[in-house]
Short mmCIF file of C-alpha atoms in Angstrom, two decimals:
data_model
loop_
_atom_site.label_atom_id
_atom_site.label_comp_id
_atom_site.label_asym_id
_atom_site.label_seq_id
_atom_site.Cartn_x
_atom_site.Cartn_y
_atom_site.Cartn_z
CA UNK A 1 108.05 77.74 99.05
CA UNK A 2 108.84 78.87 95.20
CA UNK A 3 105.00 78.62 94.57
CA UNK A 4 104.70 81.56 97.19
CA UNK A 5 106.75 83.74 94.94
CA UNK A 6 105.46 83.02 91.39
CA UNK A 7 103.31 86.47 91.13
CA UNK A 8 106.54 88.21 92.27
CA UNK A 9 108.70 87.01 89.18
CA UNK A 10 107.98 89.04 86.89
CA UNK A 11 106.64 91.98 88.32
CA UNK A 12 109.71 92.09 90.75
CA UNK A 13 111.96 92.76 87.61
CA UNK A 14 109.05 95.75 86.85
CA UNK A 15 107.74 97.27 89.80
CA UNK A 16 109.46 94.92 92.83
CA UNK A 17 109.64 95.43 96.66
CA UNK A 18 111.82 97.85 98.54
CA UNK A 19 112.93 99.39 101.58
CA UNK A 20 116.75 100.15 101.35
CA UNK A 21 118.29 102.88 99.90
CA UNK A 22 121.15 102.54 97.07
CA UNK A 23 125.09 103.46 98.01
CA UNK A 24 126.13 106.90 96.70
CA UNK A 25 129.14 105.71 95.63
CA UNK A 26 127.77 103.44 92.99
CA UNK A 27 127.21 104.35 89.43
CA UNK A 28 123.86 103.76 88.02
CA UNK A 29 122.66 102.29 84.57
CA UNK A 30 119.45 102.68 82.54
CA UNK A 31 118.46 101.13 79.85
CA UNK A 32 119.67 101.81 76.23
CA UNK A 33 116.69 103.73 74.42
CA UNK A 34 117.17 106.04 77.38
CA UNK A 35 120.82 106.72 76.95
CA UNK A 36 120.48 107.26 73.47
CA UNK A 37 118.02 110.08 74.31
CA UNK A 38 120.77 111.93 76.81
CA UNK A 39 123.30 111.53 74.26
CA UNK A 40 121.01 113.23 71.64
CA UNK A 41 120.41 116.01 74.30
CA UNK A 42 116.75 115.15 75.26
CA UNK A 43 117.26 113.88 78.27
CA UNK A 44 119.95 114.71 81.54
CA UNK A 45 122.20 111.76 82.84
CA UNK A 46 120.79 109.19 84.63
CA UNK A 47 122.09 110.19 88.01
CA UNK A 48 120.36 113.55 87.89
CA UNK A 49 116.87 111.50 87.19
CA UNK A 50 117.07 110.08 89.95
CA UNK A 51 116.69 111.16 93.49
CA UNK A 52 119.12 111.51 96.41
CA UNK A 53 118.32 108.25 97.68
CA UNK A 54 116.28 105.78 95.48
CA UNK A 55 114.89 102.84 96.58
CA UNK A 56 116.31 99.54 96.03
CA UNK A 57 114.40 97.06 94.62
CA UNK A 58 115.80 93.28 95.55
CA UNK A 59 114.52 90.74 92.53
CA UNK A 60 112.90 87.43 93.21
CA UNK A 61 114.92 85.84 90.97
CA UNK A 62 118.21 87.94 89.51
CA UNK A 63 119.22 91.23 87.69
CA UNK A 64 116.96 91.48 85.04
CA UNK A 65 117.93 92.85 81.40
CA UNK A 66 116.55 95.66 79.37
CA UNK A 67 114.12 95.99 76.29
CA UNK A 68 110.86 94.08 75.29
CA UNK A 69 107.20 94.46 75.45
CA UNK A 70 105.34 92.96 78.51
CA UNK A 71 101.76 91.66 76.47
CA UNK A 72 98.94 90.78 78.83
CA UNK A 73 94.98 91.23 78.28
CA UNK A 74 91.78 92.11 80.01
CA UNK A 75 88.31 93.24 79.96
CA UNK A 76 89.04 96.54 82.01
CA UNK A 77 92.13 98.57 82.79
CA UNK A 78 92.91 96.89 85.92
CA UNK A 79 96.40 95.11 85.30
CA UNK A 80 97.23 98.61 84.09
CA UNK A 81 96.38 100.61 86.79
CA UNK A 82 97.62 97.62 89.45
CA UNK A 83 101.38 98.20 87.91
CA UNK A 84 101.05 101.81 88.59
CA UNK A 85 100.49 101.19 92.28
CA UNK A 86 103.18 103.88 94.29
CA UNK A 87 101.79 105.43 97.45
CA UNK A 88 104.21 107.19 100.16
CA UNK A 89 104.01 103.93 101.53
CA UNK A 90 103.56 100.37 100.60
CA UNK A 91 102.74 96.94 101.36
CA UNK A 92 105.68 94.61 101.33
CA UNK A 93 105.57 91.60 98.90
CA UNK A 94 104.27 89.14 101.55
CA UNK A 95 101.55 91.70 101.97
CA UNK A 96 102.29 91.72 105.97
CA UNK A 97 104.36 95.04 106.56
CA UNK A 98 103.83 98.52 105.32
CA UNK A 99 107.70 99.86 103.53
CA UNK A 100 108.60 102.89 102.49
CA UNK A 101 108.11 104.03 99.24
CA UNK A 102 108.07 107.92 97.85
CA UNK A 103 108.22 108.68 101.50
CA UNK A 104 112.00 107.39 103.46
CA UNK A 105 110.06 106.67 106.77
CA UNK A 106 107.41 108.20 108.97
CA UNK A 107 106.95 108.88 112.50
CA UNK A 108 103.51 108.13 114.45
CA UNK A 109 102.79 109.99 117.46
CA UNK A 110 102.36 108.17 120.78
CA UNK A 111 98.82 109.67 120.78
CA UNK A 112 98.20 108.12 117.23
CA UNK A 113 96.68 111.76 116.18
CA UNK A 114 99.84 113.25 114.06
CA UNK A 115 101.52 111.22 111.18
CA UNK A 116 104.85 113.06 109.82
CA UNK A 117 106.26 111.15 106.43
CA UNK A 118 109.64 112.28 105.25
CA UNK A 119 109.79 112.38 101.12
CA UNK A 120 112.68 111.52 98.89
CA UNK A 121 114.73 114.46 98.21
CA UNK A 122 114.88 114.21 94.19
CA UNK A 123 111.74 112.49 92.63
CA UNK A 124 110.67 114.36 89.57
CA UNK A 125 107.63 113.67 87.99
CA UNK A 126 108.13 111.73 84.52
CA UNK A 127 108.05 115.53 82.78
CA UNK A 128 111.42 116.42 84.72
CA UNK A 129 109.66 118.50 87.36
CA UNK A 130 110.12 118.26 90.90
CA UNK A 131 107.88 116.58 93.32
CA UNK A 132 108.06 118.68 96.67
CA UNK A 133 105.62 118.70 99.40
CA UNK A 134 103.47 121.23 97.03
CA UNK A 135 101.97 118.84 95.21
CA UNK A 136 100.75 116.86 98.31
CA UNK A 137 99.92 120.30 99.82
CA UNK A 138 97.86 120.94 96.06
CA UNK A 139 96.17 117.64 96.61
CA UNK A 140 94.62 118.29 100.14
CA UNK A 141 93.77 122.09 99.49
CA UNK A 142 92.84 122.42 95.88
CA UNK A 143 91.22 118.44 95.54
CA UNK A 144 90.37 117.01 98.47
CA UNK A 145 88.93 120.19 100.34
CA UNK A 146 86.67 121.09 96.87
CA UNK A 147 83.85 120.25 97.03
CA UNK A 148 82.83 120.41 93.60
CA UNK A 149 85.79 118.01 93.19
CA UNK A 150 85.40 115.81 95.97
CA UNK A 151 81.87 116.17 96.98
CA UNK A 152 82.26 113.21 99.92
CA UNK A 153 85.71 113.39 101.39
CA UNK A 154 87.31 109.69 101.46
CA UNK A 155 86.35 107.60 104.93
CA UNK A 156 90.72 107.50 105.57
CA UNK A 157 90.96 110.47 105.87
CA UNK A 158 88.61 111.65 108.29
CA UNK A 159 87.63 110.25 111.70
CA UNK A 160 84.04 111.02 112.61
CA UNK A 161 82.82 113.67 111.12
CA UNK A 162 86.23 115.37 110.65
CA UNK A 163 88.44 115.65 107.95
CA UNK A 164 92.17 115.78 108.96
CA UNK A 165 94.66 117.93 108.43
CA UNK A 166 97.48 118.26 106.31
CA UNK A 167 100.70 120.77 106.66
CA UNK A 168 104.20 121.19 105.28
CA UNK A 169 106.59 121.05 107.32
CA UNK A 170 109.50 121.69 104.56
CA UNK A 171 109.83 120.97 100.65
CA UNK A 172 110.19 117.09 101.92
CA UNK A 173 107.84 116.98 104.69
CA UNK A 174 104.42 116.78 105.09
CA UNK A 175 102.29 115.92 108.65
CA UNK A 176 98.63 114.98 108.60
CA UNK A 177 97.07 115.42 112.02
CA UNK A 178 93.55 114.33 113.32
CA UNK A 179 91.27 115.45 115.70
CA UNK A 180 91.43 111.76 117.29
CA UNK A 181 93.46 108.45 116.79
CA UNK A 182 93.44 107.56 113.37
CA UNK A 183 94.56 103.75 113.78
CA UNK A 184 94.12 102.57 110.24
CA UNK A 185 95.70 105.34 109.02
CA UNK A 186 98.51 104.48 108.03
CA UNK A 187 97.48 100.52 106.24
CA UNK A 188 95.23 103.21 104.68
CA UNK A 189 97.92 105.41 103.09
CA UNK A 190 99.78 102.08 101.86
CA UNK A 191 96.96 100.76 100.09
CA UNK A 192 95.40 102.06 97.24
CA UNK A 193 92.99 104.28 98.55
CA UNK A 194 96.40 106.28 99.34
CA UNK A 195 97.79 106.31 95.79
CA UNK A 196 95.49 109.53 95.23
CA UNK A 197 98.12 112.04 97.85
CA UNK A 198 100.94 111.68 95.29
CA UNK A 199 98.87 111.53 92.25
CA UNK A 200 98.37 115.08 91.50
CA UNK A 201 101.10 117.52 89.88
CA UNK A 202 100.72 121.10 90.64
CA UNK A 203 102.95 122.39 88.10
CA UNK A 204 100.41 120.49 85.31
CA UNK A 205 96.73 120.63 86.85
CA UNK A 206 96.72 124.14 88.12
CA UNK A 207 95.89 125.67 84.50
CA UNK A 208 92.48 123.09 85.04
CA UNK A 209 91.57 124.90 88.81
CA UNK A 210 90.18 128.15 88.99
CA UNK A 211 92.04 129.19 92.01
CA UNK A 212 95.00 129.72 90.40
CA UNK A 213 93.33 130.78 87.03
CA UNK A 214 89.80 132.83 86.35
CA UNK A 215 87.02 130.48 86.35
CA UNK A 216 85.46 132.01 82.84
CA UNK A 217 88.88 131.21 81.07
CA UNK A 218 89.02 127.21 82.53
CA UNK A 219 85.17 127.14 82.06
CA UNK A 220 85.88 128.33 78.61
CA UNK A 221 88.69 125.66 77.94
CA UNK A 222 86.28 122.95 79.39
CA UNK A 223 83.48 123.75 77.24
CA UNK A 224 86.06 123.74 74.08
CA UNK A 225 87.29 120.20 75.23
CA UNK A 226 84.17 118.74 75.51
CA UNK A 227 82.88 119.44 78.81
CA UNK A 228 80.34 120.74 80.45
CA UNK A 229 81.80 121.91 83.65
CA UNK A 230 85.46 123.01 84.77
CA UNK A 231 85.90 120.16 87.38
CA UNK A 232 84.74 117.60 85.02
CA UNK A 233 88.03 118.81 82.72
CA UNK A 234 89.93 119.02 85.73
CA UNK A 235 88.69 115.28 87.00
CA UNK A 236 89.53 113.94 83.33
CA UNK A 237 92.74 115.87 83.21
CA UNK A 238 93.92 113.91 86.27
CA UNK A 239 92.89 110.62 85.91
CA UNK A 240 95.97 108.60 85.22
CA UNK A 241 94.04 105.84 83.20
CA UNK A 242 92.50 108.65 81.14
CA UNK A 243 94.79 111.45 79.82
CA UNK A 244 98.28 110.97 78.44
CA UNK A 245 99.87 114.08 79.45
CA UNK A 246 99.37 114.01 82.79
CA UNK A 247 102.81 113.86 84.77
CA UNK A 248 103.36 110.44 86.70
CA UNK A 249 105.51 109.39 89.66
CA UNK A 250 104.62 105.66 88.61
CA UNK A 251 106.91 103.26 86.68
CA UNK A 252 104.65 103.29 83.61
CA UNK A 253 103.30 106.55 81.79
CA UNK A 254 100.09 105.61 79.62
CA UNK A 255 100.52 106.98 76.20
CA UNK A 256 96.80 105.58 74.75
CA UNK A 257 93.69 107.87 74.79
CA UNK A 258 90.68 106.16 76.44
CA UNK A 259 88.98 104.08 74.63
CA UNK A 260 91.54 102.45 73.05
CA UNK A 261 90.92 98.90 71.94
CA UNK A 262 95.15 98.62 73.25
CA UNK A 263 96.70 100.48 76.49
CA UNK A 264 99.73 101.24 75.75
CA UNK A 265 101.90 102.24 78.45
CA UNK A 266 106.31 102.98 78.27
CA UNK A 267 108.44 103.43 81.32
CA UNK A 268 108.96 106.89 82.97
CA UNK A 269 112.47 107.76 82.16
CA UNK A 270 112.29 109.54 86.12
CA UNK A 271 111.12 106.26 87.64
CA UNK A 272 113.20 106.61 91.19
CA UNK A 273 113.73 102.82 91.61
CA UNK A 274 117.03 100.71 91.41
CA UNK A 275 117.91 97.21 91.48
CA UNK A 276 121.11 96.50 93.90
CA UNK A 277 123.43 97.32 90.53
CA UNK A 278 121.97 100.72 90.25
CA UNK A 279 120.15 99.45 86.88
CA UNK A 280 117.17 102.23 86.81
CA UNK A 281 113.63 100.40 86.51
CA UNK A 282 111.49 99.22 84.76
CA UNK A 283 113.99 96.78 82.59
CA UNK A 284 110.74 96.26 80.30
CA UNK A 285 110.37 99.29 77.64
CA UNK A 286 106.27 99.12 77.36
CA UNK A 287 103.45 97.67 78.96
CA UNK A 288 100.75 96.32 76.37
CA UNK A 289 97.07 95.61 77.83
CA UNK A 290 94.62 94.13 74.66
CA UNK A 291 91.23 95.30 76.00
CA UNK A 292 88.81 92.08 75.16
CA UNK A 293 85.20 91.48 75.62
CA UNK A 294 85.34 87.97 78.05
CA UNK A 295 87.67 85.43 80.10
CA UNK A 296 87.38 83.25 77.67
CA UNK A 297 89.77 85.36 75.17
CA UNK A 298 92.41 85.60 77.56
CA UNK A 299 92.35 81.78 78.03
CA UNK A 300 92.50 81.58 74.60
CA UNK A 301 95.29 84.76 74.06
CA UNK A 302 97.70 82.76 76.72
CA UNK A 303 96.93 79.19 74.99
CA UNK A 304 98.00 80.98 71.39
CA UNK A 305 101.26 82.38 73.05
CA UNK A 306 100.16 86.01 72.71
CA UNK A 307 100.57 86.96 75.83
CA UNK A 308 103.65 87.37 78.17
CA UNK A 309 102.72 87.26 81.39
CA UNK A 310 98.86 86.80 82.98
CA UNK A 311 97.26 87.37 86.01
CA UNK A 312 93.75 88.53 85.96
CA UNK A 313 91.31 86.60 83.76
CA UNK A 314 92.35 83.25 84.28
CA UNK A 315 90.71 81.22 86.85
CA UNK A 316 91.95 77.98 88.56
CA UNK A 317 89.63 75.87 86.53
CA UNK A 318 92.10 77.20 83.64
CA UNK A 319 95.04 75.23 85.20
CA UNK A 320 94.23 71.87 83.18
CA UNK A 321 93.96 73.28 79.48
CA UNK A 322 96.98 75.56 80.33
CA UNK A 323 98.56 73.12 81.79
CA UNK A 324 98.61 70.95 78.63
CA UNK A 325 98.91 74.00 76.15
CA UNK A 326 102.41 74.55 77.91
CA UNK A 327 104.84 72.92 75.72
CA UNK A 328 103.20 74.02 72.21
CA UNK A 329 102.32 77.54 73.93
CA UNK A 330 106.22 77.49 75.29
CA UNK A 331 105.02 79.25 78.56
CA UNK A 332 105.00 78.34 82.40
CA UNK A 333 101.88 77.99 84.49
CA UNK A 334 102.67 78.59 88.17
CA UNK A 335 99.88 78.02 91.08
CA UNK A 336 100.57 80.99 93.42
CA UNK A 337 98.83 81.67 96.74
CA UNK A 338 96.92 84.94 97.16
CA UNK A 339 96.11 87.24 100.18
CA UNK A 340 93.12 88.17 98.63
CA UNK A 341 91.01 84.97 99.07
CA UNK A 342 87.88 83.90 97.77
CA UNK A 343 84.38 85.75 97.53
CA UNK A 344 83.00 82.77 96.32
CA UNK A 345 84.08 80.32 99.53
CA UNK A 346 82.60 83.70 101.85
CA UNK A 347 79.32 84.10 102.99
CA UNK A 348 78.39 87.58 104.13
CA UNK A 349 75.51 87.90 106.67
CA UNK A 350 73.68 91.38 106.29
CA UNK A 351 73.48 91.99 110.42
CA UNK A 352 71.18 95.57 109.63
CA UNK A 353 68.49 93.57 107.96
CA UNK A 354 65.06 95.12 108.31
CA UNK A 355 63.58 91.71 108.77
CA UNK A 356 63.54 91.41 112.30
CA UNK A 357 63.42 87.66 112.89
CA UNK A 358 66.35 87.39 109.97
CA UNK A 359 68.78 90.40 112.15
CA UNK A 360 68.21 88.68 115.57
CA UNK A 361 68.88 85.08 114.01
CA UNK A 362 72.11 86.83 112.14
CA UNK A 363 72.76 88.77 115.03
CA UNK A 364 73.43 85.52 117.33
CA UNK A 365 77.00 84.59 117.32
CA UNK A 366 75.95 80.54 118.09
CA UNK A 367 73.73 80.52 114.60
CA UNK A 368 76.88 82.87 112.52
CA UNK A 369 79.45 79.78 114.15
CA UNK A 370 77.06 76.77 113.44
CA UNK A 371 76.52 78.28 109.68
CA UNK A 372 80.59 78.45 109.35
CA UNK A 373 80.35 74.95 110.54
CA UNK A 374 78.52 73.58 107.75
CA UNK A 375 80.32 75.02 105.14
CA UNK A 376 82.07 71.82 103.37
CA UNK A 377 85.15 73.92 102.29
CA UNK A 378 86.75 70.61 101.11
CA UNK A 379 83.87 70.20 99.11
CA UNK A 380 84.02 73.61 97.25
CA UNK A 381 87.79 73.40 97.07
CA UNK A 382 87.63 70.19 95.29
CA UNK A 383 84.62 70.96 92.82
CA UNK A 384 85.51 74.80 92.63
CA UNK A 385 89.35 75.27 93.05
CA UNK A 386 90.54 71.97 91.13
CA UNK A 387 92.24 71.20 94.94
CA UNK A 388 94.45 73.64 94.90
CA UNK A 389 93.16 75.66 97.62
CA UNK A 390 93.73 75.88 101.57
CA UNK A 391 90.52 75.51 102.82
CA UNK A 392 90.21 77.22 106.59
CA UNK A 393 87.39 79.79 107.96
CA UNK A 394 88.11 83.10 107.40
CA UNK A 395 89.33 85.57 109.79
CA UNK A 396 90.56 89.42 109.66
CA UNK A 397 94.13 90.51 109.21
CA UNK A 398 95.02 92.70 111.96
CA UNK A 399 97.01 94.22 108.67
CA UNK A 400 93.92 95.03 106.82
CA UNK A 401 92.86 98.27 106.07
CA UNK A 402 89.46 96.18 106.05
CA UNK A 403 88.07 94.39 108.40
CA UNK A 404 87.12 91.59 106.16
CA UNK A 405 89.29 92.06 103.37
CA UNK A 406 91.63 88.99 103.86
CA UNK A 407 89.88 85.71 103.72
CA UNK A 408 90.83 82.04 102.81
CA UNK A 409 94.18 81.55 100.95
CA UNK A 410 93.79 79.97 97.77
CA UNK A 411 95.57 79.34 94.23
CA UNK A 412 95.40 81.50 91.27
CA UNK A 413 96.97 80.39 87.87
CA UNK A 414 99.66 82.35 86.77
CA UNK A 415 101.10 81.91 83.47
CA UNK A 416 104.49 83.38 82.39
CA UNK A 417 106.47 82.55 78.85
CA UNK A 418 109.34 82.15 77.71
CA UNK A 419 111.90 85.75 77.89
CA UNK A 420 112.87 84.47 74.09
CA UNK A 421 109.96 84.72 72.47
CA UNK A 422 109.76 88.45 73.72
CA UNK A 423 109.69 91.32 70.90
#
């Protein structure tokens, strides 16, 4: 079973998996550069950084310690922006149930129309500020609702033609109704097409919007920044991947402008996670992404030992010449299973094709099974995955915010080093 877990071990002791809240009686911790800052006055105490109730993450393996630089590589900001992932909800680490996250809980109504989520009293974005209903409230009216902003409202949030709803119900409660069931809603929310609701800080982005300054003054700073139009400030100003300043409820805050040939990211001294000590997360100090032109660098980056901890980039036919770099490399290489699957072991039959005799022959469920049928997954695991896949058909996860977003299980390399040769 440890093989199931291997992705989890080392971003459990950075971002992890939740759904308790921590005892009030406990005192918490945090890690040293951030205590020297409240004893120098720049900072408050720990316990007024963090929230009422913050959420408990469990490790895979134990209580992790503080400091170091988590190195990794790739050829786009992905691993970056896949560490920031915090919606109000959140898929558990199995990927099978939805948890809380920056909401407590969440009620559905019986008709499957009204969705009321319940926020933790106390998050402040990683500026200090408060996050409140408001800023969800700022993200529906001011974002989603623009249409110079968002010019095609996102498919979750609207059923038919309709766009829901969103109200506050309180400075901790928000309720987003729909004209008619909305059954994916909520694997919606907890994916990351949901990460955008708590991505937006009113406090910060209203100097960018011109309904709550005069358009000629933001049009003015958007043509002295570099752009042509005020939303296209406004869209860069709020992109998380893209400008420094802007206030984060995530674990990391980026502190690299884009283009950077290094993302360089250190925690958010508000982060509202524990582990069961009350030892405020991350335990790393800064998150280090080399941007590099092709897989082949990364291979080469986790063969030379410059990189901590690798997911993306390396491919299963990578597990031999990792596998033998180990020792002189002094990292681990760990097969792990993920929910994702394969595009490659897929095949994708276009149903709407305008050639007529190709839609009715796709169209027939006999010719789709019979095609499945031929498909030597054996074959392709052996040639394609080294062996170290679970060959099956694929089939949709009822917990899939898409349909066919699940397919066959099958083994990524993972390659982790050595905590000593950290700096």
């Amino acid at each position: 079973m440890k093989k199931h877990l291997v992705v989890l071990v080392v971003l459990s002791l950075v971002i992890g998996f939740a759904s308790t809240s921590f005892a009030q009686e406990k005192k918490y911790s945090e890690a040293p550069a951030l205590a020297e800052l409240v004893k120098e006055g720049k900072l408050p105490p720990v316990e007024e950084r963090l929230p009422e109730e913050p959420l408990v993450v469990e490790p895979v393996e134990e209580i992790g310690q503080y400091g170091g630089t988590w190195h990794t590589a790739h050829m786009r900001s992905s691993p970056f922006s896949l560490t920031m992932y915090d919606p109000l909800l959140r898929w558990d680490e199995n990927g099978q149930s939805i948890v809380p996250n920056i909401a407590k809980g969440w009620e559905v109504a019986d008709d499957g129309k009204s969705f009321t989520f319940y926020l933790r009293e106390g998050i402040k974005w990683s500026d200090g500020e408060s996050f409140t209903a408001d800023d969800i409230l700022f993200w529906y009216e001011d974002v989603l609702l623009n249409e110079e902003l968002t010019p095609v409202e996102p498919i979750w949030m609207k059923v038919g033609d309709e766009v829901g709803k969103v109200e506050k119900l309180g400075d901790y409660a928000v309720r987003f109704t729909f004209s008619k069931p909305n059954g994916l809603f909520i694997e919606h929310l907890a994916s990351s097409s949901g990460e955008a609701v708590c991505r937006y800080p009113k406090h910060y982005l209203t100097q960018f919007h011109p309904a709550y300054v005069s358009k000629e003054d933001v049009e003015a700073l958007a043509k002295e920044e570099g752009f042509d139009t005020w939303f296209s400030l406004f869209l860069f100003k709020a992109d998380i991947l893209s400008n420094p300043d802007l206030p984060v409820l995530t674990i990391w805050q980026l502190r690299t402008k884009p283009g950077a040939p290094r993302l360089v990211a250190e925690r958010n001294p508000y982060y509202w996670k524990v582990d069961p000590q009350g030892n405020q997360l991350p335990y790393i100090d800064r998150f280090v992404v080399d941007m590099v032109q092709s897989a082949d660098v990364i291979t080469l980056k986790a063969l030379s030992g410059e990189i901590d901890m690798q997911y993306y980039g390396l491919a299963t036919l990578d597990f031999p010449v990792l596998l033998e770099g180990r020792e002189k490399g002094g990292y681990r290489v760990m097969p792990a299973q993920s929910a994702g699957g394969t595009a490659a072991a897929c095949l994708y039959l276009n149903q709407n094709v305008e050639d007529p005799v190709l839609r009715s022959l796709f169209e027939n469920r006999k010719f789709r099974i019979a095609l499945s049928l031929a498909i030597n997954r054996d074959e392709i695991n052996e040639f394609v995955y080294a062996g170290m896949s679970e060959p099956r058909q694929a089939v949709p996860s009822k917990y899939s915010p898409y349909y066919n977003s699940r397919y066959d299980q099958f083994a990524k390399s993972y390659i982790e080093y050595d905590p000593q040769r950290a700096n």
